[in-house]
Amino acid sequence: VTASAVAATVRDAEAGLILDLDRAATSPVHPDVLSAMLPYFSELAGNPASVHALGRRARHAVEEARERVAAAVGVRARQVVFTSGATEALHLAILGSLAARPGAHVVAAASEHAAVIEALRSAERRGHPVTWLAPDAAGRIDPAALVAAVSEATALVVVMRTNNETGVQHDLSPWYERLTEHGARVVVDAVQAFGYEPLSLDLAGADLMALSSHKVAGPKGCGALILREGIEVEPQQRGGGQERGLRGGTVDVPAVVGFGVAAQRAARADVRGARVAALRDRFEQALVGDPSVTVNGAAAPRGPKHSNLHFAGVDGETLLINLDTLGVMASAGSACAAGSLSASHVLVSMGRSVAEARQSIRFSFGEELSEQHVDVAIERVRRALQSSR
Ligand SMILES: Cc1ncc(COP(=O)(O)O)c(C=O)c1O
């Protein structure tokens, strides 16, 4: 890409080019996904539980989507339970497993997503002790420490595959036998890995795995719990017996149909992952030339789409606002209800100070970006940095 091409794109930018570098937060629905969904809002809007023709049509669409999600992670259709998203899937996995083991112990990483942390806080209130393991400075959870924390009293081990803030990966598969030998189950939040890294229960070393549709160009408010054959969970929501009784409530047919098509696309994860990693690496290599910029989690294996950067001496909130003004969408670890930044619990769990965590920003990359877009983003980050210092 020539300097003049970048300059031209920067001019486009000033004319309104928005660079969405927040693709770990969500993604736009792919046109193929949208067109598959549309009939199920209108002429095919049957309830899959109805016995008439429209109902049968809707049921067929849901089962086809289930086959597609199952195929994307190499399981049978009956191992897929559709939910309202990964948050619900994780609650079903965690609380639905603990229901059969009153008072049982849980081992979890302190750097999990809020969906896991809050499900486990509920479990703690119900009398389940939780051992929270902190990651090392690079964001890695020591598998040997996990094994050491597991005993016969342990019902669950909960460690995400790819961290949503840093992209740091955990591979529990070599440890699966030892983690489960005393009867514990392994729950893996695979939301950020799905569609970007090859994924299956065995690759993730999981008994239960949560997926979300909206991170892979599917609609929001839809996800799935994948269960290893023979694993049972207690439903957390009962009703009309939908989803084999595991999740009562009328199935959101358009969303599930969209998720099915999105999952089909997500199955080409290695190609997408390599493409996105090249963009992410281009971005990081340009910015770490500045000695005040470092990559959080750089020393650990990372998934392809995340770049969590620490900008020494720069207030992250100011930088985010300046980036927003320049048309670059990025994010901090977490935002409180008032919209002001709280320090990322993930970075703090890695031993960063609260101040360092507040100086860190997450960028994340989507497959539709070009190298030229990345070069424009680099320029804009540099400009935003200047005005934030
Ligand atoms: C790692 C991780 N887990 C869980 C979730 C929650 O997913 P959902 O929005 O489908 O409930 C997200 C999305 O924010 C995530 O990134």
Short mmCIF file of C-alpha atoms and ligand atoms in Angstrom, two decimals:
data_model
loop_
_atom_site.label_atom_id
_atom_site.label_comp_id
_atom_site.label_asym_id
_atom_site.label_seq_id
_atom_site.Cartn_x
_atom_site.Cartn_y
_atom_site.Cartn_z
CA VAL A 1 0.00 0.00 0.00
CA THR A 2 1.50 3.32 -1.03
CA ALA A 3 1.64 6.40 1.16
CA SER A 4 -0.63 8.21 -1.28
CA ALA A 5 -3.21 5.42 -1.08
CA VAL A 6 -3.18 5.74 2.70
CA ALA A 7 -3.50 9.51 2.44
CA ALA A 8 -6.47 9.07 0.10
CA THR A 9 -8.12 6.68 2.50
CA VAL A 10 -7.49 9.05 5.39
CA ARG A 11 -9.36 11.68 3.35
CA ASP A 12 -12.20 9.16 2.89
CA ALA A 13 -12.08 8.68 6.60
CA GLU A 14 -12.54 12.33 7.20
CA ALA A 15 -15.49 12.01 4.86
CA GLY A 16 -16.95 9.36 7.16
CA LEU A 17 -15.14 6.00 6.83
CA ILE A 18 -15.80 4.21 10.09
CA LEU A 19 -13.29 1.56 11.10
CA ASP A 20 -14.89 -1.00 13.37
CA LEU A 21 -12.01 -2.45 15.36
CA ASP A 22 -14.35 -3.80 18.00
CA ARG A 23 -15.24 -7.08 16.38
CA ALA A 24 -14.75 -9.06 19.59
CA ALA A 25 -17.81 -7.17 20.89
CA THR A 26 -20.10 -8.16 18.07
CA SER A 27 -20.31 -8.36 14.26
CA PRO A 28 -22.73 -7.22 11.58
CA VAL A 29 -25.09 -9.89 10.27
CA HIS A 30 -23.80 -11.37 7.00
CA PRO A 31 -26.13 -10.80 4.00
CA ASP A 32 -26.53 -14.58 3.48
CA VAL A 33 -27.53 -14.90 7.13
CA LEU A 34 -30.07 -12.09 6.86
CA SER A 35 -31.68 -13.43 3.70
CA ALA A 36 -32.01 -16.90 5.25
CA MET A 37 -33.71 -15.37 8.30
CA LEU A 38 -36.19 -13.07 6.61
CA PRO A 39 -38.95 -15.55 5.55
CA TYR A 40 -39.21 -16.83 9.12
CA PHE A 41 -40.36 -13.38 10.27
CA SER A 42 -43.22 -13.31 7.80
CA GLU A 43 -44.59 -15.93 5.42
CA LEU A 44 -42.91 -18.83 7.30
CA ALA A 45 -43.52 -17.51 10.82
CA GLY A 46 -44.77 -20.78 12.28
CA ASN A 47 -44.16 -22.00 15.82
CA PRO A 48 -41.92 -25.08 15.61
CA ALA A 49 -44.07 -26.75 18.30
CA SER A 50 -47.21 -26.53 16.16
CA VAL A 51 -48.25 -29.71 14.36
CA HIS A 52 -49.63 -27.99 11.22
CA ALA A 53 -47.71 -27.35 8.03
CA LEU A 54 -46.31 -23.96 9.08
CA GLY A 55 -45.14 -25.43 12.36
CA ARG A 56 -43.53 -28.37 10.61
CA ARG A 57 -41.77 -25.99 8.24
CA ALA A 58 -40.39 -23.96 11.18
CA ARG A 59 -39.35 -27.14 12.98
CA HIS A 60 -37.54 -28.36 9.91
CA ALA A 61 -35.66 -25.02 9.71
CA VAL A 62 -34.64 -25.25 13.37
CA GLU A 63 -33.42 -28.82 12.95
CA GLU A 64 -31.48 -27.88 9.81
CA ALA A 65 -29.83 -25.05 11.78
CA ARG A 66 -29.04 -27.51 14.58
CA GLU A 67 -27.31 -29.80 12.04
CA ARG A 68 -25.27 -26.85 10.80
CA VAL A 69 -24.13 -25.74 14.25
CA ALA A 70 -23.36 -29.36 15.14
CA ALA A 71 -21.31 -29.84 11.97
CA ALA A 72 -19.31 -26.67 12.67
CA VAL A 73 -17.99 -28.19 15.91
CA GLY A 74 -18.06 -31.87 14.90
CA VAL A 75 -20.89 -33.14 17.10
CA ARG A 76 -24.30 -34.74 16.49
CA ALA A 77 -27.35 -32.50 16.25
CA ARG A 78 -28.76 -33.84 19.53
CA GLN A 79 -25.72 -32.43 21.34
CA VAL A 80 -26.76 -28.84 20.50
CA VAL A 81 -29.15 -26.88 22.74
CA PHE A 82 -30.18 -23.48 21.39
CA THR A 83 -30.22 -20.63 23.92
CA SER A 84 -30.58 -16.85 23.93
CA GLY A 85 -26.80 -16.50 23.72
CA ALA A 86 -23.61 -17.65 25.37
CA THR A 87 -24.52 -16.04 28.69
CA GLU A 88 -27.53 -18.32 29.00
CA ALA A 89 -25.59 -21.31 27.67
CA LEU A 90 -22.93 -20.80 30.33
CA HIS A 91 -25.56 -20.49 33.08
CA LEU A 92 -27.15 -23.73 31.86
CA ALA A 93 -23.77 -25.47 31.76
CA ILE A 94 -22.63 -24.25 35.17
CA LEU A 95 -25.77 -24.07 37.30
CA GLY A 96 -27.34 -26.97 35.40
CA SER A 97 -24.35 -29.18 36.27
CA LEU A 98 -24.07 -28.05 39.89
CA ALA A 99 -27.77 -28.78 40.57
CA ALA A 100 -26.96 -32.50 40.80
CA ARG A 101 -24.04 -31.94 43.18
CA PRO A 102 -25.08 -29.80 46.17
CA GLY A 103 -22.14 -28.06 47.83
CA ALA A 104 -19.66 -29.28 45.21
CA HIS A 105 -16.52 -27.29 44.51
CA VAL A 106 -15.62 -25.37 41.34
CA VAL A 107 -12.26 -24.33 39.92
CA ALA A 108 -12.31 -21.33 37.58
CA ALA A 109 -10.00 -18.76 36.05
CA ALA A 110 -10.20 -15.25 37.48
CA SER A 111 -9.96 -13.90 33.93
CA GLU A 112 -13.27 -15.37 32.72
CA HIS A 113 -16.01 -13.32 31.04
CA ALA A 114 -18.63 -11.73 33.31
CA ALA A 115 -21.13 -14.35 32.10
CA VAL A 116 -19.09 -17.05 33.85
CA ILE A 117 -18.07 -14.95 36.84
CA GLU A 118 -21.67 -13.98 37.61
CA ALA A 119 -22.97 -17.55 37.13
CA LEU A 120 -20.31 -18.70 39.60
CA ARG A 121 -21.19 -15.92 42.05
CA SER A 122 -24.74 -17.32 42.00
CA ALA A 123 -23.26 -20.76 42.64
CA GLU A 124 -21.24 -19.40 45.57
CA ARG A 125 -24.41 -17.94 47.07
CA ARG A 126 -25.96 -21.41 46.74
CA GLY A 127 -23.12 -22.94 48.74
CA HIS A 128 -20.60 -23.97 46.09
CA PRO A 129 -17.04 -22.96 47.03
CA VAL A 130 -15.10 -21.59 44.06
CA THR A 131 -11.32 -21.60 43.75
CA TRP A 132 -10.39 -18.68 41.49
CA LEU A 133 -7.03 -19.19 39.79
CA ALA A 134 -5.19 -16.08 38.65
CA PRO A 135 -3.37 -16.15 35.32
CA ASP A 136 0.33 -15.32 35.03
CA ALA A 137 1.56 -11.97 33.71
CA ALA A 138 0.97 -13.12 30.13
CA GLY A 139 -2.62 -14.16 30.88
CA ARG A 140 -1.98 -17.93 30.98
CA ILE A 141 -3.63 -20.22 33.49
CA ASP A 142 -1.17 -22.91 34.61
CA PRO A 143 -2.80 -26.28 33.74
CA ALA A 144 -0.81 -28.01 36.50
CA ALA A 145 -2.30 -25.58 39.02
CA LEU A 146 -5.76 -26.44 37.69
CA VAL A 147 -5.08 -30.15 38.13
CA ALA A 148 -3.75 -29.53 41.65
CA ALA A 149 -6.89 -27.59 42.59
CA VAL A 150 -9.22 -30.41 41.50
CA SER A 151 -10.33 -33.04 44.01
CA GLU A 152 -13.17 -35.53 44.41
CA ALA A 153 -15.25 -32.62 45.75
CA THR A 154 -14.85 -30.71 42.46
CA ALA A 155 -17.81 -30.72 40.09
CA LEU A 156 -16.60 -28.21 37.50
CA VAL A 157 -13.49 -26.72 35.96
CA VAL A 158 -14.29 -23.53 34.01
CA VAL A 159 -11.66 -21.99 31.75
CA MET A 160 -12.39 -20.14 28.52
CA ARG A 161 -10.73 -21.12 25.26
CA THR A 162 -9.82 -17.61 24.04
CA ASN A 163 -9.99 -14.57 26.26
CA ASN A 164 -12.32 -11.86 25.00
CA GLU A 165 -10.05 -9.01 26.11
CA THR A 166 -6.54 -10.23 25.32
CA GLY A 167 -7.11 -13.15 22.92
CA VAL A 168 -4.92 -15.34 25.18
CA GLN A 169 -5.68 -19.00 24.45
CA HIS A 170 -5.99 -21.92 26.82
CA ASP A 171 -5.67 -25.45 25.57
CA LEU A 172 -7.08 -27.85 28.14
CA SER A 173 -7.15 -30.82 25.76
CA PRO A 174 -3.83 -32.37 26.93
CA TRP A 175 -5.10 -32.04 30.53
CA TYR A 176 -8.66 -33.26 30.02
CA GLU A 177 -8.09 -36.79 31.43
CA ARG A 178 -6.44 -35.50 34.59
CA LEU A 179 -8.99 -32.72 35.12
CA THR A 180 -11.90 -35.14 34.88
CA GLU A 181 -10.44 -38.27 36.55
CA HIS A 182 -12.17 -37.52 39.88
CA GLY A 183 -15.55 -36.84 38.24
CA ALA A 184 -15.34 -33.13 37.46
CA ARG A 185 -16.70 -31.72 34.17
CA VAL A 186 -14.90 -29.15 32.07
CA VAL A 187 -16.89 -26.11 30.88
CA VAL A 188 -15.32 -24.03 28.11
CA ASP A 189 -16.52 -20.62 26.94
CA ALA A 190 -15.56 -20.86 23.27
CA VAL A 191 -17.31 -17.66 22.14
CA GLN A 192 -14.18 -15.85 20.97
CA ALA A 193 -12.61 -18.90 19.38
CA PHE A 194 -15.61 -19.97 17.30
CA GLY A 195 -15.16 -19.05 13.65
CA TYR A 196 -11.54 -18.00 14.12
CA GLU A 197 -9.86 -21.18 15.32
CA PRO A 198 -10.67 -24.85 14.59
CA LEU A 199 -13.01 -25.95 17.36
CA SER A 200 -14.51 -29.14 18.75
CA LEU A 201 -15.20 -30.56 22.20
CA ASP A 202 -11.99 -32.58 21.96
CA LEU A 203 -9.85 -29.67 20.70
CA ALA A 204 -11.20 -27.55 23.56
CA GLY A 205 -10.86 -30.37 26.13
CA ALA A 206 -14.48 -29.69 27.08
CA ASP A 207 -17.56 -31.56 28.27
CA LEU A 208 -19.73 -28.48 27.78
CA MET A 209 -18.97 -25.63 25.43
CA ALA A 210 -20.77 -22.29 24.91
CA LEU A 211 -21.11 -20.52 21.53
CA SER A 212 -22.61 -17.19 20.55
CA SER A 213 -24.12 -16.30 17.19
CA HIS A 214 -23.45 -12.56 17.10
CA LYS A 215 -19.66 -12.87 17.18
CA VAL A 216 -19.69 -14.78 13.87
CA ALA A 217 -21.96 -12.61 11.69
CA GLY A 218 -25.14 -14.15 13.08
CA PRO A 219 -27.93 -12.32 14.90
CA LYS A 220 -27.68 -11.21 18.53
CA GLY A 221 -29.67 -12.97 21.23
CA CYS A 222 -28.86 -16.48 20.03
CA GLY A 223 -26.29 -19.08 21.01
CA ALA A 224 -25.85 -22.69 21.89
CA LEU A 225 -24.64 -25.05 24.55
CA ILE A 226 -22.77 -28.06 23.13
CA LEU A 227 -22.87 -31.12 25.38
CA ARG A 228 -20.62 -34.14 25.22
CA GLU A 229 -22.66 -37.34 24.66
CA GLY A 230 -24.06 -38.65 27.93
CA ILE A 231 -23.70 -35.36 29.84
CA GLU A 232 -26.91 -34.17 31.47
CA VAL A 233 -27.79 -30.78 32.90
CA GLU A 234 -30.72 -29.55 34.96
CA PRO A 235 -32.81 -27.06 32.96
CA GLN A 236 -32.64 -23.55 34.35
CA GLN A 237 -35.84 -22.50 32.60
CA ARG A 238 -38.80 -24.82 32.19
CA GLY A 239 -41.90 -24.43 30.10
CA GLY A 240 -43.24 -26.15 27.02
CA GLY A 241 -40.55 -28.79 26.84
CA GLN A 242 -38.64 -27.16 24.00
CA GLU A 243 -35.03 -28.13 23.31
CA ARG A 244 -35.60 -31.65 24.71
CA GLY A 245 -36.87 -30.07 27.90
CA LEU A 246 -33.51 -28.41 28.57
CA ARG A 247 -34.63 -24.90 27.69
CA GLY A 248 -38.30 -24.01 27.87
CA GLY A 249 -39.59 -21.18 25.70
CA THR A 250 -40.62 -20.82 22.06
CA VAL A 251 -37.54 -21.14 19.89
CA ASP A 252 -36.56 -17.89 18.12
CA VAL A 253 -36.76 -19.44 14.67
CA PRO A 254 -35.32 -16.56 12.57
CA ALA A 255 -32.39 -16.18 14.97
CA VAL A 256 -31.67 -19.90 15.05
CA VAL A 257 -31.88 -20.11 11.25
CA GLY A 258 -29.45 -17.19 11.02
CA PHE A 259 -27.12 -18.78 13.54
CA GLY A 260 -27.15 -21.97 11.45
CA VAL A 261 -25.98 -20.15 8.35
CA ALA A 262 -23.44 -18.17 10.37
CA ALA A 263 -22.11 -21.41 11.88
CA GLN A 264 -21.71 -22.88 8.41
CA ARG A 265 -19.54 -19.89 7.50
CA ALA A 266 -17.72 -20.14 10.85
CA ALA A 267 -16.57 -23.64 10.00
CA ARG A 268 -13.93 -22.15 7.67
CA ALA A 269 -12.13 -20.92 10.75
CA ASP A 270 -8.52 -21.57 9.80
CA VAL A 271 -8.68 -19.46 6.62
CA ARG A 272 -10.50 -16.61 8.38
CA GLY A 273 -8.18 -16.86 11.38
CA ALA A 274 -5.04 -16.63 9.25
CA ARG A 275 -6.40 -13.61 7.37
CA VAL A 276 -7.42 -11.77 10.51
CA ALA A 277 -4.16 -12.62 12.30
CA ALA A 278 -2.18 -11.04 9.43
CA LEU A 279 -4.18 -7.80 9.81
CA ARG A 280 -3.79 -7.84 13.58
CA ASP A 281 -0.04 -8.45 13.31
CA ARG A 282 0.36 -5.63 10.78
CA PHE A 283 -1.41 -3.29 13.20
CA GLU A 284 0.64 -4.35 16.22
CA GLN A 285 3.99 -4.30 14.44
CA ALA A 286 3.44 -0.71 13.34
CA LEU A 287 2.36 0.52 16.75
CA VAL A 288 4.86 -1.26 19.01
CA GLY A 289 7.61 0.73 17.29
CA ASP A 290 6.58 3.40 19.81
CA PRO A 291 8.38 2.43 23.04
CA SER A 292 5.39 3.45 25.16
CA VAL A 293 3.19 0.83 23.44
CA THR A 294 3.19 -2.81 24.55
CA VAL A 295 0.93 -5.78 23.83
CA ASN A 296 -0.92 -7.26 26.81
CA GLY A 297 -0.65 -11.04 26.58
CA ALA A 298 2.12 -10.96 23.96
CA ALA A 299 4.08 -13.76 25.63
CA ALA A 300 1.14 -16.21 25.48
CA PRO A 301 -0.40 -18.05 22.53
CA ARG A 302 -3.20 -15.81 21.26
CA GLY A 303 -6.21 -16.17 19.02
CA PRO A 304 -6.07 -14.19 15.77
CA LYS A 305 -8.41 -11.28 16.22
CA HIS A 306 -7.48 -9.49 19.45
CA SER A 307 -4.89 -6.84 20.11
CA ASN A 308 -4.89 -5.48 23.64
CA LEU A 309 -2.44 -2.58 23.80
CA HIS A 310 -1.04 -0.75 26.78
CA PHE A 311 -0.25 2.92 26.09
CA ALA A 312 2.03 4.04 28.95
CA GLY A 313 0.98 7.35 30.44
CA VAL A 314 -2.17 7.68 28.31
CA ASP A 315 -5.64 7.68 29.82
CA GLY A 316 -7.53 4.91 28.02
CA GLU A 317 -10.89 6.63 28.21
CA THR A 318 -9.50 9.82 26.63
CA LEU A 319 -7.84 7.74 23.93
CA LEU A 320 -11.06 5.83 23.22
CA ILE A 321 -12.98 9.10 22.86
CA ASN A 322 -10.33 10.56 20.56
CA LEU A 323 -10.37 7.37 18.48
CA ASP A 324 -14.15 7.51 18.29
CA THR A 325 -13.92 11.10 17.02
CA LEU A 326 -11.53 9.91 14.31
CA GLY A 327 -13.90 7.10 13.31
CA VAL A 328 -12.10 4.19 15.00
CA MET A 329 -14.27 1.98 17.19
CA ALA A 330 -12.35 0.15 19.91
CA SER A 331 -13.05 -0.76 23.51
CA ALA A 332 -11.71 -0.98 27.00
CA GLY A 333 -11.99 -4.09 29.11
CA SER A 334 -15.32 -3.31 30.63
CA ALA A 335 -17.63 -0.37 31.03
CA CYS A 336 -19.84 0.27 34.00
CA ALA A 337 -23.49 1.22 33.65
CA ALA A 338 -22.68 4.93 33.73
CA GLY A 339 -20.49 4.48 30.66
CA SER A 340 -17.27 5.43 32.40
CA LEU A 341 -14.42 2.95 32.39
CA SER A 342 -13.74 0.59 35.21
CA ALA A 343 -10.38 -1.17 35.24
CA SER A 344 -10.35 -4.47 33.36
CA HIS A 345 -10.56 -7.39 35.79
CA VAL A 346 -8.72 -9.49 33.19
CA LEU A 347 -5.67 -7.21 33.10
CA VAL A 348 -5.74 -6.77 36.88
CA SER A 349 -5.86 -10.58 37.28
CA MET A 350 -2.67 -10.69 35.15
CA GLY A 351 -0.95 -8.47 37.72
CA ARG A 352 -1.36 -5.13 35.93
CA SER A 353 -2.02 -2.19 38.23
CA VAL A 354 -5.41 -0.50 38.02
CA ALA A 355 -3.63 2.48 36.42
CA GLU A 356 -2.01 0.23 33.79
CA ALA A 357 -5.31 -1.47 33.09
CA ARG A 358 -6.91 1.94 32.54
CA GLN A 359 -4.19 2.73 29.99
CA SER A 360 -5.07 -0.31 27.90
CA ILE A 361 -7.38 -0.58 24.89
CA ARG A 362 -8.70 -3.63 23.05
CA PHE A 363 -8.72 -3.58 19.26
CA SER A 364 -10.23 -6.54 17.43
CA PHE A 365 -10.34 -7.32 13.73
CA GLY A 366 -12.92 -8.56 11.27
CA GLU A 367 -12.39 -10.49 8.06
CA GLU A 368 -13.76 -7.76 5.78
CA LEU A 369 -10.96 -5.30 6.65
CA SER A 370 -8.19 -4.73 4.13
CA GLU A 371 -4.54 -3.95 4.76
CA GLN A 372 -5.33 -0.43 3.64
CA HIS A 373 -7.99 -0.12 6.34
CA VAL A 374 -5.45 -1.29 8.89
CA ASP A 375 -2.95 1.31 7.68
CA VAL A 376 -5.57 4.02 8.06
CA ALA A 377 -6.33 2.72 11.54
CA ILE A 378 -2.63 2.90 12.45
CA GLU A 379 -2.49 6.53 11.30
CA ARG A 380 -5.57 7.41 13.28
CA VAL A 381 -4.31 5.67 16.43
CA ARG A 382 -1.10 7.70 16.17
CA ARG A 383 -3.09 10.91 15.81
CA ALA A 384 -5.40 10.01 18.68
CA LEU A 385 -2.36 9.21 20.82
CA GLN A 386 -0.85 12.63 20.12
CA SER A 387 -4.00 14.40 21.22
CA SER A 388 -4.43 12.16 24.28
CA ARG A 389 -0.95 12.69 25.71
C1 LIG B 1 -15.96 -14.67 25.99
C2 LIG B 1 -17.41 -14.34 25.99
N1 LIG B 1 -18.24 -15.10 26.71
C3 LIG B 1 -19.56 -14.85 26.74
C4 LIG B 1 -20.10 -13.79 26.05
C5 LIG B 1 -21.59 -13.55 26.13
O1 LIG B 1 -22.20 -13.92 24.93
P1 LIG B 1 -23.70 -13.48 24.59
O2 LIG B 1 -23.63 -12.02 24.22
O3 LIG B 1 -24.11 -14.34 23.44
O4 LIG B 1 -24.53 -13.73 25.80
C6 LIG B 1 -19.27 -12.96 25.30
C7 LIG B 1 -19.80 -11.81 24.57
O5 LIG B 1 -19.73 -10.69 25.01
C8 LIG B 1 -17.88 -13.25 25.28
O6 LIG B 1 -17.02 -12.50 24.59
#
